[in-house]
């Protein structure tokens, strides 16, 4: 690498560096933001929402029975049945249905929910016809849009996202509407719970976790994928914004959906390079979800792209390619949002001679011819961006462990994080980097307990069914 380019790359890499002192301070701020969010009913930009979910227990793994789950997360609608074996195991059957475009916009909420109810009926007819004449099956409904949840099975839509626009559902109860259309079809199903995929991840990992084998309590459910979020169990005295009349009798605590993608929207401590600012300006929600925009899969490739375009604009890379193409660059490096985290995962660990594997990946997936020097630059920036993402991801996990550890004073078992999402599951070294950063923060200082990270599968299916099972 020539000296001018190396200096420029080193400057960028240094901007993405995270040290122990920063991690410790950011964890303290995260803890404070949790406390503020748990006390504040009105949402605000400068603290996390900390949403009560009305799920008041964590599965033991001994739960039994047949439950349903329905998941409207975007353009597909998934219906599952989960048979809990009572021994940390489950059997899952599922079907997926594409939502017709004309039901996503320019239609009515009734038309959409009639379609959803019909698909639940079709699934039951195909897989569980024997239950048609029996007692009602309980269903957990994962509805991945902003909702104001006021009970385990009550929640009104705040606004549509992900290409949906049916104005007549805004401020209406989504559980009530799904129940209405299933009742009209004569289906014996009770919509018992409105579930969040992060809460589902916590519950599904807690159910699968056989503590006799793992010697660990599941304390966090986290998603590190296209986006990021986390949930954990909080004691009632630490949730002052909850009205006592809304708390189920006998409950000692409640699962909280942190919505931690919104941590530090005011940038009191989060790193804010010019590349972070460029990416934020390209989004529909400028100034919000700033934590998520530094660590989740949707944004890692775009951070790399804007950094590379900066070096190009300074005349340091892609100059020969630009001339050879008559004054242009391939559109996947020039246009926003076309570099996926999957591409970065291949570049991250390439140790082939002259980075030949990276050459093929960049050529095949981005239509981007490169020389050896450019590939060195791309790999160094990729590693810096992903390293920062993994280290930042440790902050909420460590903060929650330090917050809940007193709940387990009389329990000698370790702690585990149940995690789901493509980045944490598949990005090379991401899990190890998270645990490395958690160790630097050291939330269990002075304790002999250890912290583990384990992949939790299918939170939106199994977790939603478990939400229904506690209803």
Coordinates of N, CA, C and O in Angstrom, one line a residue, residues 29 81 95 106 125 163 192 204 208 247 271 281 293 316-317 332 353 378:
X29 N -23.9 4.6 30.9 CA -24.9 5.5 30.3 C -26.1 4.6 29.9 O -27.2 5.0 30.0
X81 N -47.3 -24.3 14.2 CA -47.8 -25.0 15.4 C -46.5 -25.5 16.2 O -45.6 -26.0 15.5
X95 N -46.0 -23.0 7.9 CA -46.3 -22.7 6.5 C -46.1 -21.2 6.3 O -46.3 -20.4 7.3
X106 N -53.6 0.6 -0.2 CA -54.8 0.8 -1.0 C -56.0 -0.1 -0.7 O -56.9 -0.3 -1.5
X125 N -56.4 -26.8 8.9 CA -57.1 -27.9 8.2 C -56.1 -28.9 7.6 O -56.3 -30.1 7.6
X163 N -43.4 -1.0 4.0 CA -44.2 -1.0 2.8 C -45.7 -1.2 3.0 O -46.5 -1.1 2.0
X192 N -54.0 -15.3 22.3 CA -53.8 -15.2 23.7 C -52.7 -14.2 24.0 O -52.6 -13.7 25.1
X204 N -37.8 -18.5 24.0 CA -37.4 -19.7 23.3 C -36.1 -20.3 23.8 O -35.9 -21.5 24.0
X208 N -35.5 -23.8 25.8 CA -34.6 -24.8 25.3 C -33.4 -25.1 26.3 O -32.7 -26.1 26.2
X247 N -51.0 -4.8 36.3 CA -50.1 -5.9 36.5 C -50.9 -7.1 37.0 O -51.7 -7.0 37.9
X271 N -19.7 6.8 19.2 CA -18.8 7.3 18.2 C -19.6 7.9 17.1 O -20.7 7.3 16.7
X281 N -27.8 10.2 7.3 CA -28.5 11.1 6.4 C -29.2 10.4 5.2 O -30.2 11.0 4.7
X293 N -27.7 1.8 13.9 CA -27.1 2.2 12.7 C -25.5 2.0 12.7 O -24.9 2.1 11.7
X316 N -7.6 8.3 -4.1 CA -6.7 7.3 -3.5 C -7.0 5.9 -4.0 O -6.1 5.0 -3.9
X317 N -8.2 5.6 -4.4 CA -8.5 4.2 -4.9 C -9.5 4.3 -6.1 O -10.1 5.3 -6.3
X332 N -23.0 -0.7 -7.9 CA -23.2 -1.3 -6.6 C -22.2 -0.6 -5.6 O -22.4 -0.8 -4.4
X353 N -3.9 -16.0 -1.1 CA -2.7 -15.3 -1.7 C -3.3 -14.1 -2.5 O -4.2 -14.2 -3.3
X378 N -10.0 -2.6 1.4 CA -11.3 -3.0 1.7 C -11.4 -4.0 2.9 O -12.2 -3.8 3.7

